[in-house]
XYZ file of C-alpha atoms in Angstrom:
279
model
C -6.426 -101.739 94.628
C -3.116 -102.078 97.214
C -5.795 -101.109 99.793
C -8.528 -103.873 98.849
C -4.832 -106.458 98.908
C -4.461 -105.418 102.398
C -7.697 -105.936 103.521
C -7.783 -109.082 101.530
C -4.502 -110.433 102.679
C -5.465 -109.631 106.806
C -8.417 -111.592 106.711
C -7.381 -114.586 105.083
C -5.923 -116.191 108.118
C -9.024 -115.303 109.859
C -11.386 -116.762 107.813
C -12.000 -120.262 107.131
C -13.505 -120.475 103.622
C -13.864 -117.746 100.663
C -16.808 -117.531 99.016
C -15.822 -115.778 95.366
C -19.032 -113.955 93.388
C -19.018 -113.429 89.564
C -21.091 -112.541 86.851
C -22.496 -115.490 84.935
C -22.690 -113.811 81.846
C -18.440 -113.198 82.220
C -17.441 -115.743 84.945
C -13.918 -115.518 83.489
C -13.551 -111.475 82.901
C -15.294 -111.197 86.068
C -12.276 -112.299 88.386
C -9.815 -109.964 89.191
C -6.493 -111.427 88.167
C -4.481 -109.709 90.772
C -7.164 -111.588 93.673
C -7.063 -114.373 91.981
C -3.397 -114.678 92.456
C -3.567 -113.803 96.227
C -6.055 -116.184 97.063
C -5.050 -118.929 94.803
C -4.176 -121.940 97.099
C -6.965 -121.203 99.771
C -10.020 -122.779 99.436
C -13.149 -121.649 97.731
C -16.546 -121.444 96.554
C -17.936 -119.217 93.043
C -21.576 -118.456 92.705
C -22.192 -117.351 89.195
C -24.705 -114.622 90.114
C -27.158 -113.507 87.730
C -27.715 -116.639 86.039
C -31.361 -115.412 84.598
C -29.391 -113.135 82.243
C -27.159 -116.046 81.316
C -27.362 -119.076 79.102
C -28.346 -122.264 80.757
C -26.695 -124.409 79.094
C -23.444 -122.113 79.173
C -23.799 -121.584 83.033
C -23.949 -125.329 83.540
C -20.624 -125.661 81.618
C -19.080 -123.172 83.588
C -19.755 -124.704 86.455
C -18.293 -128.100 85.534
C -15.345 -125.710 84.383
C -14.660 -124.318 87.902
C -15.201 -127.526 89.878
C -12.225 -128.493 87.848
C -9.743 -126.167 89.569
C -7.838 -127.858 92.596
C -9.258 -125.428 95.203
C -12.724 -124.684 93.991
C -14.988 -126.964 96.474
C -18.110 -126.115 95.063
C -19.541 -123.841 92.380
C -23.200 -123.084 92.165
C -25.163 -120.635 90.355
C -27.875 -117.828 91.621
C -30.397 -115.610 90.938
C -30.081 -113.387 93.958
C -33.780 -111.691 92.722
C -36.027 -114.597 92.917
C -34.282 -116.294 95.820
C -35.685 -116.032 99.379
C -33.265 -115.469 102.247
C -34.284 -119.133 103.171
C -33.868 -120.680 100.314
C -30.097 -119.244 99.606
C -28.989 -119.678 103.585
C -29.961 -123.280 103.275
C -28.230 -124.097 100.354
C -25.190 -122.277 101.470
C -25.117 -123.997 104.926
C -24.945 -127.693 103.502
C -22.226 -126.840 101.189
C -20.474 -125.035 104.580
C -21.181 -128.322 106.201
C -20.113 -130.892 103.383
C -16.728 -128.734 103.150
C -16.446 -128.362 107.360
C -18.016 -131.121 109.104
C -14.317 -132.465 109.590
C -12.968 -129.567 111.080
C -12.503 -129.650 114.865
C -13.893 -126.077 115.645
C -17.038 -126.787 113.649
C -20.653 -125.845 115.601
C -18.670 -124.654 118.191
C -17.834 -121.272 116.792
C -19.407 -119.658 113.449
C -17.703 -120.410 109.991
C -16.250 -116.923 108.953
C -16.429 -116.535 105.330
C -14.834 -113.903 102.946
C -16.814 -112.461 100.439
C -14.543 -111.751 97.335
C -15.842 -109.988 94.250
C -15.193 -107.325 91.323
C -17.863 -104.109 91.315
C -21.383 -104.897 90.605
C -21.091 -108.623 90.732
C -24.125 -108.697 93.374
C -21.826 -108.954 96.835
C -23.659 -106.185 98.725
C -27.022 -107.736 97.686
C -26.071 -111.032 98.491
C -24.887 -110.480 102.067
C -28.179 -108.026 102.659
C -29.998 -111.223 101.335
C -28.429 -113.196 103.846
C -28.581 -110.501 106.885
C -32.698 -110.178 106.096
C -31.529 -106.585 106.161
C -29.304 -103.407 104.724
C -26.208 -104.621 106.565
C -24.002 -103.552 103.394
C -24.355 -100.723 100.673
C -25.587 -102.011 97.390
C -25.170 -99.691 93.932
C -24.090 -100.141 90.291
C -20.636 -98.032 90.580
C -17.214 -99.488 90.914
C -16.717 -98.959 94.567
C -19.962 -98.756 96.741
C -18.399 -101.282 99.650
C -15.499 -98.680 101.058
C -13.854 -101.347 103.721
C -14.235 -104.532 105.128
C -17.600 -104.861 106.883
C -17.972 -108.282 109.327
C -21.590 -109.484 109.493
C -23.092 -111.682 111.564
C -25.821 -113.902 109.947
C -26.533 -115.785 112.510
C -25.014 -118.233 115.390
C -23.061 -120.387 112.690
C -22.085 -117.863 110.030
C -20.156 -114.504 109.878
C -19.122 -113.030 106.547
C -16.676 -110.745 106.292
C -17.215 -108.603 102.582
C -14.282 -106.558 100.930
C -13.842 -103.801 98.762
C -14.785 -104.776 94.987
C -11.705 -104.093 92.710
C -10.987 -104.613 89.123
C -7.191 -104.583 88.950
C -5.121 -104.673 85.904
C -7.630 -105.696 82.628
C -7.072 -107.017 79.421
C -8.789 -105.322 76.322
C -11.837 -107.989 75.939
C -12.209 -107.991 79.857
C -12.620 -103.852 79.563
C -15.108 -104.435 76.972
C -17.027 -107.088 78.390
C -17.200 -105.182 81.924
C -18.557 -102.018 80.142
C -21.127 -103.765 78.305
C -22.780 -104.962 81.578
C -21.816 -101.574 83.206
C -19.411 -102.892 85.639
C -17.341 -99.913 84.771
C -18.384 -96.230 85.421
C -20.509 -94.914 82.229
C -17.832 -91.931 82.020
C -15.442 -94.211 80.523
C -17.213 -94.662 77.330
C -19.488 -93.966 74.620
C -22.792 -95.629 74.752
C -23.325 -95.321 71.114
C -20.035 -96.862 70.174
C -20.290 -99.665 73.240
C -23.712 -100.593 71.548
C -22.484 -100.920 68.238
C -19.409 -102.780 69.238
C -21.369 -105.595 71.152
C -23.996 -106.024 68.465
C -20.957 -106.650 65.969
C -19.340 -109.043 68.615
C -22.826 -111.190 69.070
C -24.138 -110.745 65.802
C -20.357 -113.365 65.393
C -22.458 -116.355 67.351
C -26.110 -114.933 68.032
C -27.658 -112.756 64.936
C -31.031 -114.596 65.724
C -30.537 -112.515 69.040
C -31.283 -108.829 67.574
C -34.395 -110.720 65.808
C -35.668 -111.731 69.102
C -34.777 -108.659 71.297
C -36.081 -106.152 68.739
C -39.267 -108.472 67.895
C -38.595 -108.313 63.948
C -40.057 -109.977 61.312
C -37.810 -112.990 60.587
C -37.486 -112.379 56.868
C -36.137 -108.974 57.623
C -32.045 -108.674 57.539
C -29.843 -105.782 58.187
C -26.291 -105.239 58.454
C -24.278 -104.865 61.780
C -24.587 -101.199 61.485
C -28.048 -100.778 60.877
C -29.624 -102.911 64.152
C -29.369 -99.930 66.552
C -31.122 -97.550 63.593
C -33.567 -100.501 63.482
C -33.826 -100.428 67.633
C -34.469 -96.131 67.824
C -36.915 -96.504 64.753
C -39.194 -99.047 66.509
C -38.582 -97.202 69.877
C -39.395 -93.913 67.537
C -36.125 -92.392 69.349
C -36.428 -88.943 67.141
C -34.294 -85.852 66.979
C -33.984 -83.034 64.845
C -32.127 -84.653 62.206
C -32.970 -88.284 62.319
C -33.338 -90.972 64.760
C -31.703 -90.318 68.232
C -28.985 -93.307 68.369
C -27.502 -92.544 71.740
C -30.971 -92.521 73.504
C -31.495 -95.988 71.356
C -28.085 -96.916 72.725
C -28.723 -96.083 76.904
C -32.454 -97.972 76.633
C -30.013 -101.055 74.429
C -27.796 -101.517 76.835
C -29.928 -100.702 79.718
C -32.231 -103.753 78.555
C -29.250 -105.776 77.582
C -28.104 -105.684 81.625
C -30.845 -106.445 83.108
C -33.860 -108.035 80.655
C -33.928 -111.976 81.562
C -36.386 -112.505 78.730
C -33.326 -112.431 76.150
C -30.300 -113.922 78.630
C -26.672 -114.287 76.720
C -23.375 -115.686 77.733
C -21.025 -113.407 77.082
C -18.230 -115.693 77.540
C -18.049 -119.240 76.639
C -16.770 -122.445 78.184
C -15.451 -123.530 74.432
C -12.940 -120.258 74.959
C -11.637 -120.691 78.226
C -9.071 -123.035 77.131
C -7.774 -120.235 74.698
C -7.257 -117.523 77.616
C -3.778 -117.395 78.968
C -3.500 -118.024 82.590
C -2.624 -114.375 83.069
C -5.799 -112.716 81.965
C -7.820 -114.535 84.006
């Protein structure tokens, strides 16, 4: 972490804008506190990346929440999978523009941009996106992007990406991070993450299960029994019953990743309620 603040803290003079990445599903639990705090009166932009998994309606609000902070410019949400490398540099470069056009030094030198982001938020995919190649490593473990790494995109844009870092969490933020695997699977228990994030949806969403398992509507169960329910349709067996912790890795595999059921994780209607220090 003191080594991703170094890094961090060099290039800020250097660059001229920072571009911050989080999960649209967790856009709060998603920024690292301790960056946050560095980088607070510099400029910046947030793309809520992997909005197919997310709410609509819930991303939207987000956004409107973000724009509201005195140094967010622009916020902007992204699907980094169905987006060409055209269609993203584009965008990106008349937001640059509407944010640098009054700058003396602009088209006369490229706009160097930090890339800021917590593990697995999509940074390495978005700058090999951008770079039309493998410029940067891309993986699902905390830690993949070892050191700075300056890219150049093009004649008018470098990007310079960091080290993703989690920093000090709160208890919900730990949770929420594990249940879309931003944190190594050593940490925890599949079958008990499973369980606990059915209980904490099955609060605001219990038509959720119904759709993700494709059950009969008239058919209820209680909190405990939807991941039976999942490994009996799946017919997950073992020796001695169904085989919940194979039921729980294909859960929470489809959970992460399965943009036919997308869920916000985090809502706008609770972001008043978080204290300013567990950001």
């Amino acid at each position: 972490m003191q080594r991703t603040f170094k890094i961090i803290a060099k290039n800020l003079s250097f660059c001229d804008m920072i571009l911050e990445i989080v999960d649209a599903r967790i856009p709060l639990s998603s920024r690292s506190q301790e960056i946050h705090s560095l980088i607070r009166d510099q400029a910046k932009l947030i793309i809520l990346n992997k909005c197919d998994l997310a709410e609509e309606g819930e991303t939207k609000k987000w956004i409107h929440h973000f724009t509201q902070e005195k140094t967010v410019k622009w916020a902007g949400a992204t699907n980094l999978k169905s987006l060409s490398r055209g269609q993203l540099l584009n965008s990106l470069k008349e937001v640059f523009h509407s944010q640098m056009k009054h700058k003396k030094w602009y088209q006369k030198r490229p706009l160097r941009v930090l890339i800021i982001g917590i593990p697995n938020v999509g940074k390495s995919t978005f700058i090999n996106k951008l770079a039309n190649k493998r410029k940067s490593a891309v993986g699902n473990v905390a830690g993949v992007t070892k050191g700075e790494q300056i890219v150049a995109i093009d004649d008018d844009l470098t990007l310079i990406d960091t080290p993703g870092a989690l920093g000090r969490l709160t208890e919900k933020q730990s949770f929420f991070l594990m249940a879309l695997g931003s944190i190594k699977d050593s940490n925890y228990q599949k079958q008990v993450l499973a369980e606990d994030l059915i209980e904490y949806l099955s609060r605001f969403e219990r038509s959720y299960w119904k759709r993700f398992l494709n059950l009969t509507s008239g058919l209820v169960f209680e909190d405990k029994d939807w991941l039976a329910a999942y490994a009996k349709k799946r017919n997950f067996l073992k020796k001695r019953g169904w085989d919940l912790e194979r039921a729980a890795e294909e859960f929470l595999y489809r959970f992460r990743n399965d943009h036919h059921f997308p869920i916000s994780l985090e809502r706008v209607s609770e972001a008043n309620h978080v204290n300013d220090n567990e950001i």
